[in-house]
Coordinates of C-alpha atoms (C1' of nucleotides) in Angstrom, one line a residue:
Chain A
X259 CA 66.5 55.1 -65.9
X260 CA 66.4 58.6 -67.3
X261 CA 69.9 60.1 -67.9
X262 CA 68.9 63.0 -65.4
X263 CA 68.2 60.0 -62.5
X264 CA 71.0 58.5 -62.6
X265 CA 72.7 57.9 -59.8
X266 CA 75.2 60.1 -59.2
X267 CA 79.2 58.3 -59.2
X268 CA 80.1 56.8 -56.5
X269 CA 83.4 58.3 -54.3
X270 CA 86.2 55.8 -54.5
X271 CA 85.1 54.5 -50.0
X272 CA 82.1 54.1 -51.5
X273 CA 82.7 52.4 -54.3
X274 CA 85.0 50.2 -51.9
X275 CA 81.9 49.8 -49.5
X276 CA 79.4 48.5 -53.2
X277 CA 82.5 46.2 -53.9
X278 CA 82.5 44.4 -49.9
X279 CA 78.9 44.2 -49.4
X280 CA 79.0 42.5 -53.6
X281 CA 81.4 40.3 -53.0
X282 CA 80.1 39.8 -49.3
X283 CA 83.5 40.4 -47.4
X284 CA 82.4 42.1 -44.0
X285 CA 79.7 38.9 -44.2
X286 CA 77.3 41.6 -46.3
X287 CA 77.3 44.6 -43.1
X288 CA 78.9 48.3 -42.8
X289 CA 79.6 49.3 -40.2
X290 CA 81.0 52.3 -39.2
X291 CA 82.6 55.6 -36.8
X292 CA 82.5 58.3 -35.8
X293 CA 85.6 59.1 -33.4
X294 CA 85.5 62.1 -32.3
X295 CA 88.8 63.2 -29.2
X296 CA 86.8 65.4 -27.3
X297 CA 88.5 68.2 -26.9
X298 CA 87.6 70.4 -29.3
X299 CA 83.8 71.9 -31.2
X300 CA 83.7 70.0 -34.8
X301 CA 83.8 72.0 -37.1
X302 CA 83.0 72.0 -40.6
X303 CA 85.5 69.1 -41.0
X304 CA 84.1 67.0 -39.0
X305 CA 81.1 67.9 -41.1
X306 CA 82.8 65.6 -44.4
X307 CA 83.6 63.0 -42.0
X308 CA 80.0 62.5 -40.0
X309 CA 78.8 63.0 -43.8
X310 CA 80.7 60.7 -45.1
X311 CA 80.7 57.8 -42.0
X312 CA 76.5 58.9 -41.4
X313 CA 76.2 58.7 -45.3
X314 CA 77.9 55.3 -46.2
X315 CA 76.1 53.5 -43.5
X316 CA 72.5 55.0 -44.2
X317 CA 73.0 54.3 -47.6
X318 CA 73.0 50.8 -47.1
X319 CA 70.6 48.3 -45.4
X320 CA 70.8 47.2 -42.5
X321 CA 73.7 49.7 -42.2
X322 CA 75.6 51.2 -38.9
X323 CA 77.4 55.1 -37.9
X324 CA 78.4 54.5 -34.1
X325 CA 79.8 57.9 -32.4
X326 CA 82.6 57.0 -30.5
X327 CA 85.1 59.2 -28.5
X328 CA 87.8 58.4 -28.9
X329 CA 89.2 59.7 -25.0
X330 CA 92.5 57.6 -24.7
X331 CA 94.2 61.6 -23.4
X332 CA 92.8 62.7 -20.1
X333 CA 94.8 65.8 -20.3
X334 CA 93.2 67.5 -22.8
X335 CA 89.5 65.6 -23.3
X336 CA 86.9 67.5 -21.1
X337 CA 82.9 66.3 -21.3
X338 CA 82.2 69.7 -22.8
X339 CA 83.1 68.0 -25.6
X340 CA 81.2 65.4 -25.7
X341 CA 77.9 67.2 -25.3
X342 CA 78.3 69.8 -27.5
X343 CA 79.8 67.1 -29.9
X344 CA 76.5 64.8 -29.7
X345 CA 74.7 68.5 -29.9
X346 CA 76.3 69.5 -33.7
X347 CA 75.6 65.8 -34.9
X348 CA 72.7 65.5 -33.5
X349 CA 71.4 68.9 -35.6
X350 CA 73.5 67.8 -38.2
X351 CA 70.7 65.5 -38.7
X352 CA 73.0 61.4 -38.3
X353 CA 71.6 58.9 -36.0
X354 CA 73.7 56.5 -33.5
X355 CA 71.2 55.0 -32.5
X356 CA 72.1 52.9 -29.0
X357 CA 75.7 52.8 -30.6
X358 CA 77.4 55.5 -27.9
X359 CA 80.5 54.5 -27.3
X360 CA 83.4 55.3 -26.0
X361 CA 87.6 54.4 -25.6
X362 CA 87.3 54.6 -22.0
X363 CA 84.3 51.7 -22.8
X364 CA 87.0 49.6 -23.7
X365 CA 90.0 50.2 -21.4
X366 CA 89.9 46.4 -20.1
X367 CA 90.6 44.3 -22.5
X368 CA 92.8 47.2 -24.1
X369 CA 95.0 46.8 -21.0
X370 CA 94.9 42.7 -21.3
X371 CA 95.5 42.2 -25.3
X372 CA 98.2 44.4 -23.3
X373 CA 99.2 41.9 -21.7
X374 CA 98.7 38.9 -24.1
X375 CA 101.6 41.4 -26.4
X376 CA 103.5 41.3 -24.0
X377 CA 103.0 37.4 -23.0
X378 CA 103.9 36.6 -27.3
X379 CA 107.4 38.3 -27.1
X380 CA 105.5 41.4 -29.6
X381 CA 105.3 44.2 -26.5
X382 CA 108.6 45.2 -24.3
X383 CA 108.1 48.1 -21.1
X384 CA 111.0 50.4 -22.3
X385 CA 112.3 52.8 -19.9
X386 CA 114.0 55.0 -21.8
X387 CA 112.5 59.0 -21.1
X388 CA 111.7 61.2 -24.2
X389 CA 114.6 62.6 -25.1
X390 CA 117.2 58.8 -25.3
X391 CA 113.6 57.8 -27.4
X392 CA 113.8 60.6 -29.7
X393 CA 117.8 59.8 -30.3
X394 CA 117.0 55.6 -30.6
X395 CA 114.3 56.9 -32.8
X396 CA 117.1 57.7 -36.0
X397 CA 115.4 60.4 -38.2
X398 CA 113.0 59.8 -41.4
X399 CA 116.3 58.9 -43.5
X400 CA 118.4 57.4 -40.4
X401 CA 117.5 54.1 -39.0
X402 CA 116.2 53.6 -35.2
X403 CA 117.9 51.9 -32.9
X404 CA 117.3 49.0 -30.3
X405 CA 116.0 50.4 -26.7
X406 CA 118.2 48.6 -24.6
X407 CA 115.2 47.2 -22.8
X408 CA 114.0 45.8 -25.7
X409 CA 115.1 42.3 -25.2
X410 CA 113.8 41.6 -21.4
X411 CA 112.3 38.9 -20.6
X412 CA 108.6 39.0 -20.8
X413 CA 108.0 38.1 -17.9
X414 CA 109.5 41.2 -16.3
X415 CA 108.3 43.0 -18.9
X416 CA 105.3 42.1 -17.6
X417 CA 105.5 41.9 -13.9
X418 CA 106.8 45.7 -14.8
X419 CA 103.6 46.2 -16.5
X420 CA 101.1 45.2 -14.0
X421 CA 102.9 47.1 -11.3
X422 CA 102.5 50.3 -13.3
X423 CA 98.3 49.9 -13.8
X424 CA 98.9 50.0 -9.7
X425 CA 100.3 53.0 -10.2
X426 CA 103.6 52.3 -8.3
X427 CA 105.9 54.4 -11.0
X428 CA 105.9 58.0 -11.2
X429 CA 104.5 59.9 -15.4
X430 CA 107.5 59.1 -17.6
X431 CA 109.1 56.3 -15.8
X432 CA 108.1 53.5 -18.0
X433 CA 106.1 52.9 -21.0
X434 CA 105.1 49.5 -23.1
X435 CA 106.3 50.0 -26.4
X436 CA 105.3 47.8 -29.3
X437 CA 108.3 45.8 -30.0
X438 CA 107.9 45.7 -34.9
X439 CA 111.1 47.3 -36.4
X440 CA 113.5 50.0 -35.8
X441 CA 114.9 50.4 -38.6
X442 CA 111.6 50.0 -40.5
X443 CA 111.5 53.2 -43.3
X444 CA 107.9 53.6 -41.5
X445 CA 108.6 55.6 -38.3
X446 CA 105.7 54.7 -36.8
X447 CA 106.7 51.3 -36.5
X448 CA 109.6 51.9 -35.0
X449 CA 108.4 50.3 -31.9
X450 CA 106.1 52.4 -31.2
X451 CA 104.7 53.7 -27.6
X452 CA 101.5 51.5 -26.6
X453 CA 100.6 52.1 -22.9
X454 CA 101.9 55.9 -20.6
X455 CA 101.8 56.1 -17.2
X456 CA 99.5 59.5 -17.4
X457 CA 99.1 60.2 -13.3
X458 CA 95.8 61.7 -14.3
X459 CA 91.6 62.1 -13.2
X460 CA 89.1 60.6 -16.9
X461 CA 86.2 62.6 -17.6
X462 CA 84.6 58.8 -17.8
X463 CA 87.4 56.2 -16.1
X464 CA 88.3 59.0 -12.9
X465 CA 90.6 57.4 -11.0
X466 CA 91.0 54.3 -12.3
X467 CA 93.7 54.0 -14.5
X468 CA 96.8 55.4 -14.7
X469 CA 98.4 54.3 -17.4
X470 CA 96.3 54.8 -20.8
X471 CA 96.2 53.2 -24.3
X472 CA 97.9 55.9 -27.5
X473 CA 96.1 56.5 -30.3
X474 CA 97.3 53.7 -32.6
X475 CA 96.7 50.9 -30.4
X476 CA 93.1 52.4 -28.6
X477 CA 92.1 53.6 -32.0
X478 CA 91.7 50.0 -34.4
X479 CA 91.5 47.7 -31.3
X480 CA 88.2 49.7 -30.6
X481 CA 87.5 49.0 -34.3
X482 CA 87.8 45.4 -34.8
X483 CA 85.6 45.4 -31.0
X484 CA 82.4 47.0 -32.4
X485 CA 82.9 44.9 -35.8
X486 CA 83.8 48.1 -38.0
X487 CA 83.9 47.2 -40.7
X488 CA 85.2 50.4 -43.1
X489 CA 87.5 52.7 -40.9
X490 CA 87.4 55.6 -42.1
X491 CA 89.7 58.8 -42.0
X492 CA 91.6 61.6 -43.2
X493 CA 95.1 60.8 -44.9
X494 CA 97.2 61.5 -41.9
X495 CA 96.9 58.2 -40.8
X496 CA 97.8 56.8 -43.8
X497 CA 101.4 55.8 -42.6
X498 CA 99.1 54.9 -39.2
X499 CA 97.6 51.3 -41.2
X500 CA 100.9 49.5 -41.5
X501 CA 100.7 49.8 -37.6
X502 CA 96.5 49.5 -37.3
X503 CA 96.8 45.6 -39.3
X504 CA 100.2 45.0 -36.9
X505 CA 98.3 44.9 -34.1
X506 CA 94.8 43.6 -35.4
X507 CA 96.9 40.7 -36.9
X508 CA 99.1 40.0 -33.8
X509 CA 95.4 39.8 -31.8
X510 CA 93.8 38.0 -34.6
X511 CA 91.5 35.3 -32.9
X512 CA 91.9 37.3 -29.5
X513 CA 89.6 40.1 -31.4
X514 CA 87.1 38.9 -33.6
X515 CA 87.7 40.6 -36.7
X516 CA 89.8 43.7 -39.2
X517 CA 88.3 46.0 -40.0
X518 CA 89.5 48.4 -43.0
X519 CA 91.1 51.5 -43.0
X520 CA 90.8 53.3 -45.5
X521 CA 91.7 57.2 -46.3
X522 CA 90.3 60.2 -47.6
X523 CA 91.9 63.8 -47.9
X524 CA 90.5 66.3 -45.4
X525 CA 88.6 69.7 -46.4
X526 CA 90.3 72.8 -46.7
X527 CA 89.0 75.5 -46.8
X528 CA 89.0 79.3 -48.0
X529 CA 89.1 82.3 -45.9
X530 CA 89.4 80.0 -43.3
X531 CA 91.9 77.6 -40.1
X532 CA 90.4 74.7 -38.4
X533 CA 92.9 74.3 -36.1
X534 CA 92.3 73.3 -32.9
X535 CA 95.0 76.4 -31.6
X536 CA 94.4 78.6 -34.4
X537 CA 90.6 78.7 -33.2
X538 CA 91.3 79.2 -29.7
X539 CA 93.7 81.8 -30.4
X540 CA 90.9 83.7 -32.5
X541 CA 88.9 83.3 -29.3
X542 CA 91.0 84.2 -26.4
X543 CA 92.0 87.3 -28.7
X544 CA 88.6 88.7 -28.5
X545 CA 88.6 88.4 -32.4
X546 CA 85.9 86.4 -32.1
X547 CA 82.4 86.7 -29.7
X548 CA 84.0 83.3 -28.6
X549 CA 83.4 79.5 -30.6
X550 CA 80.1 80.5 -31.6
X551 CA 80.5 83.1 -33.5
X552 CA 79.1 83.5 -36.4
X553 CA 82.0 83.9 -38.8
X554 CA 84.0 80.9 -37.2
X555 CA 84.0 77.4 -39.0
X556 CA 82.3 75.7 -35.7
X557 CA 79.4 73.9 -36.7
X558 CA 78.3 75.8 -33.3
X559 CA 79.5 79.1 -35.4
X560 CA 78.0 78.3 -38.6
X561 CA 74.9 76.8 -36.9
X562 CA 74.5 80.8 -35.2
X563 CA 75.7 82.6 -39.1
X564 CA 71.6 80.4 -40.4
X565 CA 73.3 78.1 -42.0
X566 CA 71.2 74.9 -42.1
X567 CA 71.9 70.9 -41.1
X568 CA 70.8 70.4 -45.1
X569 CA 73.0 73.2 -46.7
X570 CA 76.0 71.8 -44.9
X571 CA 74.7 68.5 -45.9
X572 CA 74.6 69.2 -49.3
X573 CA 78.3 71.1 -49.0
X574 CA 79.7 67.7 -47.7
X575 CA 77.7 66.3 -50.9
X576 CA 78.8 68.4 -53.3
X577 CA 82.6 69.1 -51.9
X578 CA 82.7 64.7 -52.3
X579 CA 85.4 62.7 -51.4
X580 CA 88.9 61.9 -52.6
X581 CA 92.1 61.8 -51.5
X582 CA 93.7 65.1 -53.7
X583 CA 94.7 67.9 -52.0
X584 CA 92.0 70.8 -51.9
X585 CA 91.0 74.2 -51.9
X586 CA 87.2 74.3 -51.6
X587 CA 86.1 78.3 -52.8
X588 CA 83.6 80.1 -49.9
X589 CA 81.2 80.5 -52.6
X590 CA 80.8 76.9 -52.7
X591 CA 79.2 76.2 -49.1
X592 CA 77.3 80.2 -50.3
X593 CA 76.1 78.9 -53.1
X594 CA 74.6 75.8 -51.0
X595 CA 73.5 77.5 -48.7
X596 CA 71.3 80.7 -51.6
X597 CA 69.7 76.6 -53.0
X598 CA 68.4 75.9 -49.4
X599 CA 67.4 79.1 -48.1
X600 CA 66.2 80.5 -51.6
X601 CA 62.7 77.5 -51.2
X602 CA 62.3 78.0 -47.3
X603 CA 63.2 81.6 -46.2
X604 CA 60.2 82.7 -45.7
X605 CA 60.3 86.9 -47.2
X606 CA 60.4 90.1 -45.1
X607 CA 61.8 93.4 -46.3
X608 CA 64.4 95.6 -43.6
X609 CA 66.1 98.5 -44.4
X610 CA 69.5 98.6 -43.2
X611 CA 70.6 102.3 -43.8
X612 CA 66.3 104.2 -43.8
X613 CA 66.7 107.5 -45.4
X614 CA 62.8 108.6 -44.8
X615 CA 60.5 109.8 -47.8
X616 CA 56.9 111.5 -47.3
X617 CA 55.0 110.3 -49.7
X618 CA 52.6 113.9 -50.3
X619 CA 50.0 112.1 -51.6
X620 CA 48.8 110.9 -48.7
X621 CA 47.1 111.6 -45.0
X622 CA 48.9 111.6 -42.0
X623 CA 46.0 109.5 -41.0
X624 CA 46.3 107.1 -43.6
X625 CA 46.9 103.1 -42.8
X626 CA 46.5 101.2 -45.6
X627 CA 46.5 97.1 -45.0
X628 CA 48.5 95.7 -48.3
X629 CA 49.3 92.5 -48.7
X630 CA 52.1 90.4 -48.8
X631 CA 53.6 86.7 -49.7
X632 CA 55.8 85.0 -47.9
X633 CA 57.8 84.1 -51.1
X634 CA 57.4 84.2 -54.7
X635 CA 57.1 80.5 -55.6
X636 CA 55.6 79.0 -52.9
X637 CA 51.9 80.1 -52.0
X638 CA 51.5 78.1 -49.6
X639 CA 54.2 79.8 -46.9
X640 CA 51.4 82.8 -46.8
X641 CA 51.2 86.4 -46.4
X642 CA 51.1 89.1 -44.4
X643 CA 50.4 92.8 -43.8
X644 CA 52.3 95.6 -45.0
X645 CA 51.4 99.0 -43.9
X646 CA 50.5 102.0 -46.1
X647 CA 51.6 105.4 -44.8
X648 CA 52.2 108.8 -45.6
X649 CA 56.1 108.5 -44.2
X650 CA 57.5 105.7 -44.6
X651 CA 61.7 104.7 -45.1
X652 CA 63.5 103.5 -47.8
X653 CA 67.2 102.5 -47.9
X654 CA 69.7 105.2 -48.9
X655 CA 71.8 103.6 -51.6
X656 CA 67.8 103.4 -52.9
X657 CA 68.0 107.2 -54.2
X658 CA 70.4 108.1 -56.5
X659 CA 70.8 111.9 -57.3
X660 CA 73.3 111.6 -59.5
X661 CA 72.6 107.6 -60.1
X662 CA 75.4 105.6 -62.9
X663 CA 74.5 104.4 -66.0
X664 CA 72.3 101.7 -65.7
X665 CA 71.0 103.1 -62.1
X666 CA 66.8 101.8 -62.0
X667 CA 65.8 102.7 -58.6
X668 CA 65.3 106.9 -56.8
X669 CA 66.6 109.6 -58.7
X670 CA 65.1 113.1 -58.9
X671 CA 62.2 113.7 -61.1
X672 CA 62.1 109.8 -61.4
X673 CA 59.4 106.9 -60.4
X674 CA 60.3 103.7 -59.0
X675 CA 57.5 100.4 -57.3
X676 CA 57.9 100.5 -53.5
X677 CA 58.0 96.5 -53.6
X678 CA 54.8 95.2 -52.8
X679 CA 52.8 98.4 -53.0
X680 CA 52.8 101.9 -55.1
X681 CA 54.8 103.3 -58.4
X682 CA 55.9 106.6 -56.8
X683 CA 57.8 109.1 -58.4
X684 CA 60.6 111.6 -56.5
X685 CA 59.3 115.5 -56.1
X686 CA 61.5 117.0 -54.1
X687 CA 65.2 116.1 -52.8
X688 CA 66.2 117.6 -49.1
X689 CA 68.9 118.5 -48.0
X690 CA 71.0 120.0 -45.1
X691 CA 72.1 123.4 -46.1
X692 CA 75.8 122.5 -44.9
X693 CA 76.5 120.0 -44.9
X694 CA 74.6 118.9 -48.2
X695 CA 73.3 115.7 -47.4
X696 CA 70.4 114.4 -48.1
X697 CA 68.0 114.4 -45.3
X698 CA 64.7 113.3 -46.8
X699 CA 62.6 112.7 -50.3
X700 CA 59.0 114.3 -50.8
X701 CA 58.0 111.3 -53.2
X702 CA 53.8 111.8 -54.9
X703 CA 51.6 108.0 -55.2
X704 CA 50.9 106.9 -58.5
X705 CA 47.4 105.4 -57.3
X706 CA 47.1 103.0 -59.5
X707 CA 49.2 101.2 -59.8
X708 CA 48.4 98.9 -56.9
X709 CA 49.0 94.8 -58.5
X710 CA 49.2 96.7 -61.4
X711 CA 51.4 98.7 -64.2
X712 CA 50.9 101.4 -65.6
X713 CA 49.6 101.1 -69.8
X714 CA 51.5 104.5 -70.9
X715 CA 55.2 104.0 -69.5
X716 CA 57.7 101.2 -68.4
X717 CA 59.1 101.7 -63.9
X718 CA 62.4 100.2 -64.5
X719 CA 63.0 99.3 -60.6
X720 CA 61.6 98.0 -57.6
X721 CA 62.8 98.7 -53.8
X722 CA 62.1 98.3 -50.8
X723 CA 60.4 100.0 -47.8
X724 CA 58.7 100.0 -44.6
X725 CA 56.3 102.1 -43.0
X726 CA 57.8 104.7 -40.6
X727 CA 55.8 103.7 -37.9
X728 CA 54.2 100.3 -38.0
X729 CA 58.4 98.9 -38.3
X730 CA 60.7 98.1 -35.6
X731 CA 64.4 99.7 -35.1
X732 CA 66.7 96.8 -35.5
X733 CA 70.4 95.3 -34.8
X734 CA 71.7 93.5 -38.0
X735 CA 75.4 92.4 -37.9
X736 CA 76.9 91.7 -41.3
X737 CA 79.7 89.2 -42.0
X738 CA 82.9 88.7 -44.1
X739 CA 85.8 86.6 -43.8
X740 CA 87.6 86.8 -41.2
X741 CA 90.9 86.5 -43.4
X742 CA 91.8 88.8 -45.5
X743 CA 93.5 86.4 -47.0
X744 CA 92.4 82.9 -48.8
X745 CA 94.8 81.5 -47.5
X746 CA 95.4 81.8 -43.9
X747 CA 96.5 78.7 -42.5
X748 CA 99.5 79.5 -45.2
X749 CA 100.1 82.8 -44.1
X750 CA 100.4 81.9 -39.7
X751 CA 102.1 82.7 -38.4
X752 CA 103.4 81.9 -34.2
X753 CA 100.9 84.5 -32.2
X754 CA 101.2 87.4 -34.7
X755 CA 97.5 86.8 -36.8
X756 CA 96.1 89.5 -36.2
X757 CA 97.9 91.6 -39.4
X758 CA 95.5 88.9 -41.4
X759 CA 92.7 89.5 -39.9
X760 CA 89.4 91.5 -41.8
X761 CA 89.2 94.6 -40.2
X762 CA 85.9 94.3 -42.0
X763 CA 84.4 91.0 -41.0
X764 CA 82.0 92.1 -38.4
X765 CA 80.1 95.7 -39.2
X766 CA 77.3 96.0 -37.3
X767 CA 74.1 98.1 -38.1
X768 CA 72.3 99.3 -35.5
X769 CA 69.7 101.9 -37.5
X770 CA 68.1 99.4 -38.6
X771 CA 64.4 99.7 -39.4
X772 CA 62.4 95.3 -39.9
X773 CA 58.7 94.5 -40.5
X774 CA 57.1 94.9 -37.0
X775 CA 56.5 91.8 -35.2
X776 CA 59.6 89.7 -36.7
X777 CA 61.1 90.2 -33.5
X778 CA 58.9 87.9 -31.4
X779 CA 60.1 84.8 -33.9
X780 CA 62.0 81.5 -32.4
X781 CA 66.0 82.5 -31.6
X782 CA 67.1 81.4 -35.6
X783 CA 64.8 82.2 -37.4
X784 CA 65.9 82.4 -41.1
X785 CA 64.5 84.8 -43.1
X786 CA 64.9 86.4 -46.7
X787 CA 65.1 90.8 -46.0
X788 CA 63.7 91.3 -50.1
X789 CA 67.0 92.3 -51.9
X790 CA 69.3 91.5 -50.0
X791 CA 70.4 89.1 -48.6
X792 CA 69.6 85.5 -45.0
X793 CA 69.2 86.6 -41.8
X794 CA 68.7 85.2 -39.2
X795 CA 67.6 86.0 -35.4
X796 CA 70.2 86.0 -33.3
X797 CA 70.3 83.4 -31.0
X798 CA 72.9 85.2 -28.0
X799 CA 71.6 89.2 -28.1
X800 CA 68.3 89.1 -29.4
X801 CA 65.5 90.3 -27.4
X802 CA 62.0 91.4 -28.0
X803 CA 63.4 94.2 -27.5
X804 CA 66.2 94.8 -28.9
X805 CA 66.5 92.4 -31.7
X806 CA 69.6 91.5 -33.5
X807 CA 69.8 89.9 -37.4
X808 CA 72.8 88.1 -38.3
X809 CA 73.3 87.7 -42.3
X810 CA 73.8 84.5 -42.9
X811 CA 75.2 85.2 -46.8
X812 CA 73.9 88.1 -48.8
X813 CA 71.9 88.2 -51.8
X814 CA 73.8 87.2 -55.4
X815 CA 74.2 91.2 -56.7
X816 CA 74.8 91.6 -60.3
X817 CA 74.0 94.6 -60.0
X818 CA 76.9 95.5 -57.5
X819 CA 78.9 93.3 -58.9
X820 CA 78.2 95.5 -62.9
X821 CA 79.7 98.1 -60.5
X822 CA 82.9 97.3 -59.8
X823 CA 84.1 96.3 -62.6
X824 CA 84.2 99.9 -63.1
X825 CA 86.0 101.0 -59.9
Chain B
rU171 C1' 118.6 56.7 -53.7
rG172 C1' 113.9 57.9 -46.4
rG173 C1' 108.8 56.1 -46.3
rG174 C1' 103.9 57.2 -47.6
rC175 C1' 100.5 59.8 -50.6
rC176 C1' 98.6 62.6 -55.1
rG177 C1' 98.2 65.6 -59.6
rU178 C1' 92.0 65.9 -65.4
rC179 C1' 88.2 73.7 -66.0
rG180 C1' 89.6 79.6 -61.9
rC181 C1' 87.7 75.6 -57.6
rC182 C1' 86.3 70.5 -56.5
rA183 C1' 84.9 66.6 -59.0
rA184 C1' 84.1 61.9 -62.3
rG185 C1' 86.2 58.9 -65.9
rC186 C1' 88.7 52.2 -65.0
rG187 C1' 92.0 51.0 -72.6
rG188 C1' 87.6 52.5 -77.4
rU189 C1' 88.3 59.0 -78.7
rA190 C1' 86.6 63.9 -71.0
rA191 C1' 80.5 64.0 -67.1
rG192 C1' 78.6 66.8 -63.1
rG193 C1' 78.4 71.0 -59.4
rC194 C1' 80.3 76.4 -58.2
rC195 C1' 82.3 79.9 -60.4
rC196 C1' 82.3 83.7 -64.8
rC197 C1' 80.4 85.2 -69.5
rG198 C1' 76.2 85.9 -72.6
rG199 C1' 70.4 86.5 -73.4
rA200 C1' 65.2 85.9 -71.9
rU201 C1' 61.4 85.8 -68.5
rU202 C1' 61.1 88.4 -63.3
rU203 C1' 56.0 94.2 -58.6
rU204 C1' 63.1 91.0 -54.8
rG205 C1' 69.0 94.3 -60.3
rA206 C1' 67.1 87.6 -56.3
rU207 C1' 64.7 82.9 -58.0
rU208 C1' 64.6 80.8 -62.9
rC209 C1' 65.5 79.2 -67.6
rC210 C1' 67.9 78.6 -72.2
rG211 C1' 73.2 79.5 -74.0
rG212 C1' 78.9 79.0 -73.7
rU213 C1' 83.4 78.6 -71.5
rA214 C1' 89.5 71.6 -71.1
rU215 C1' 90.6 69.5 -79.3
rC216 C1' 92.4 68.4 -74.5
rC217 C1' 94.1 65.0 -68.7
rC218 C1' 102.1 68.1 -64.6
rC219 C1' 105.2 67.5 -68.6
rA220 C1' 108.7 63.3 -72.2
rG221 C1' 109.4 59.7 -74.4
rG222 C1' 107.2 54.4 -75.4
rU223 C1' 103.3 49.6 -75.8
rU224 C1' 98.4 50.0 -79.0
rC225 C1' 94.0 49.6 -84.0
rG226 C1' 93.6 52.9 -80.2
rA227 C1' 95.7 56.1 -73.7
rA228 C1' 93.7 60.9 -69.2
rU229 C1' 93.3 56.0 -68.3
rC230 C1' 98.7 50.6 -68.9
rC231 C1' 104.6 50.9 -68.4
rU232 C1' 108.8 54.0 -68.3
rG233 C1' 111.7 58.3 -66.8
rG234 C1' 110.9 63.2 -65.2
rC235 C1' 108.3 68.0 -62.4
rG236 C1' 106.0 69.4 -58.9
rG237 C1' 102.9 69.7 -54.6
rC238 C1' 100.7 67.4 -49.3
rC239 C1' 101.7 63.8 -45.1
rC240 C1' 104.9 61.3 -41.3
rA241 C1' 111.2 62.1 -36.4
rG242 C1' 104.0 63.6 -29.7
rC243 C1' 105.1 58.7 -23.8
rC244 C1' 98.8 64.1 -29.6
rA245 C1' 94.7 62.8 -31.9

RNA sequence: UGGGCCGUCGCCAAGCGGUAAGGCCCCGGAUUUUGAUUCCGGUAUCCCCAGGUUCGAAUCCUGGCGGCCCAGCCA
């Protein structure tokens, strides 16, 4: 294997998996799962977990990754989310095949195991209410006290558990608790509740149940029942692992296997919040258009913004997997989408802020088709026609009466190349006498410069343009970060988050010009508007009559950067 | 002197006792009908700090310091 073909180093989880495979620990199998709770939309942080779980399965022969909805809390969950989660996982390019499950599929065995734990003396029915339980739990530095119901007989607990299931009691009256250790320094081990009464309709099981298992109880058993080998989750569950193992140890011989829980650090990214509560607040306040607003870090938002599945997967690959607290820069995500779109997005021209130019050397009725390649490096992407006519638009910022140093665009008396067309010279600047604003430019073109550069002089700049007649008006939405601080999560206090919102996060330009025909592309089509960036035909607001494009990301802009240095 | 986890370049991240990979960002320079792309080149004598073990330590030991998570009948 040559040097640059070397496989990249495996992250610590993949190392564990590879090692387990080598030693035959799980019978040579790799089964993972992605276990979202259907209580919200998937976001970029979920993408990291999806890429890890499905990735590990895909990379190993015979590997499998289940999609499992962790639906143990009917009060917070909805079927709507199940649909959107399925859509997003598929869109990201992953396939659970026939392995889509619900934790609620296991409610019956979960209940039976509960009876068994009671019979074996490992669980009891408790009558403490929420406040009492909090008092009995102790604190981080003081041990808790045992519930007065802890030592009631198994028979009594069993009877009560059955009556709980039968619906004889109101919510909160009883709970089923694991009997572990109230003095444990790990609070999760202080006789945690594993079943509670909830007279709630469940989106999958309807009114079949009025007692529901908690996450800690349901998750480990669900994993075991599905034959999961490696149960990958984020760091905040590290303290839960002893409980995960404790439950499965009590059920040894009853459930077939004992998966290994491994934790990794969750994704934290600059300028973004990801908690359901905060995302919800943004939606409710109307700061954003909805969960799929192109500024949202949701998968649907990224999709609408123009991010591709491949770019998101590449991002997840580049950030890696570790246990280190992290704060990933936005530039890394942007680099991923640029890399993808640079190769795949067809080029087109758009003028965001049009300035009219009359080419005095072209007849009023002249219309010449010029061929423009759709991609400078990839001829297979074909070409299209641009029409050379007397009246055109150029970008207002591509002309300067008093150019800054190094400016290589159009100036009075100067020349510039129009991309895919001719070199023009600016002969006259027409201004509004009152305001002094530039209204129009009069230019002449050099007919010998179509596919050739002049030999007697050097023309340094190339700018984009569009014919007035054969171009179309469009709305273009340019986005910046939603927040004006790189760490909105920290800065976010209570309900007061408006002060964190970047007032320029959305700029709507409604008088842009685009090449004719672009508006008929399917929603979601992405173009590179040359010299500007990547733009995606909006899937929500665009019509053929009124095209709307979202700027996915701008091109790298070394000129703009250089300009800003001077400020 | 509650428990758990983490600390390698501005940001991610390899490294697993043999003398600091890679990516992003940044800075030079070449090519360019996108100030894009591409292409070269540069960027940690040092791995939170202090001791120790060793011929040799980012990697082992000891002691500090800093950060994150946990007191839901949420997940």
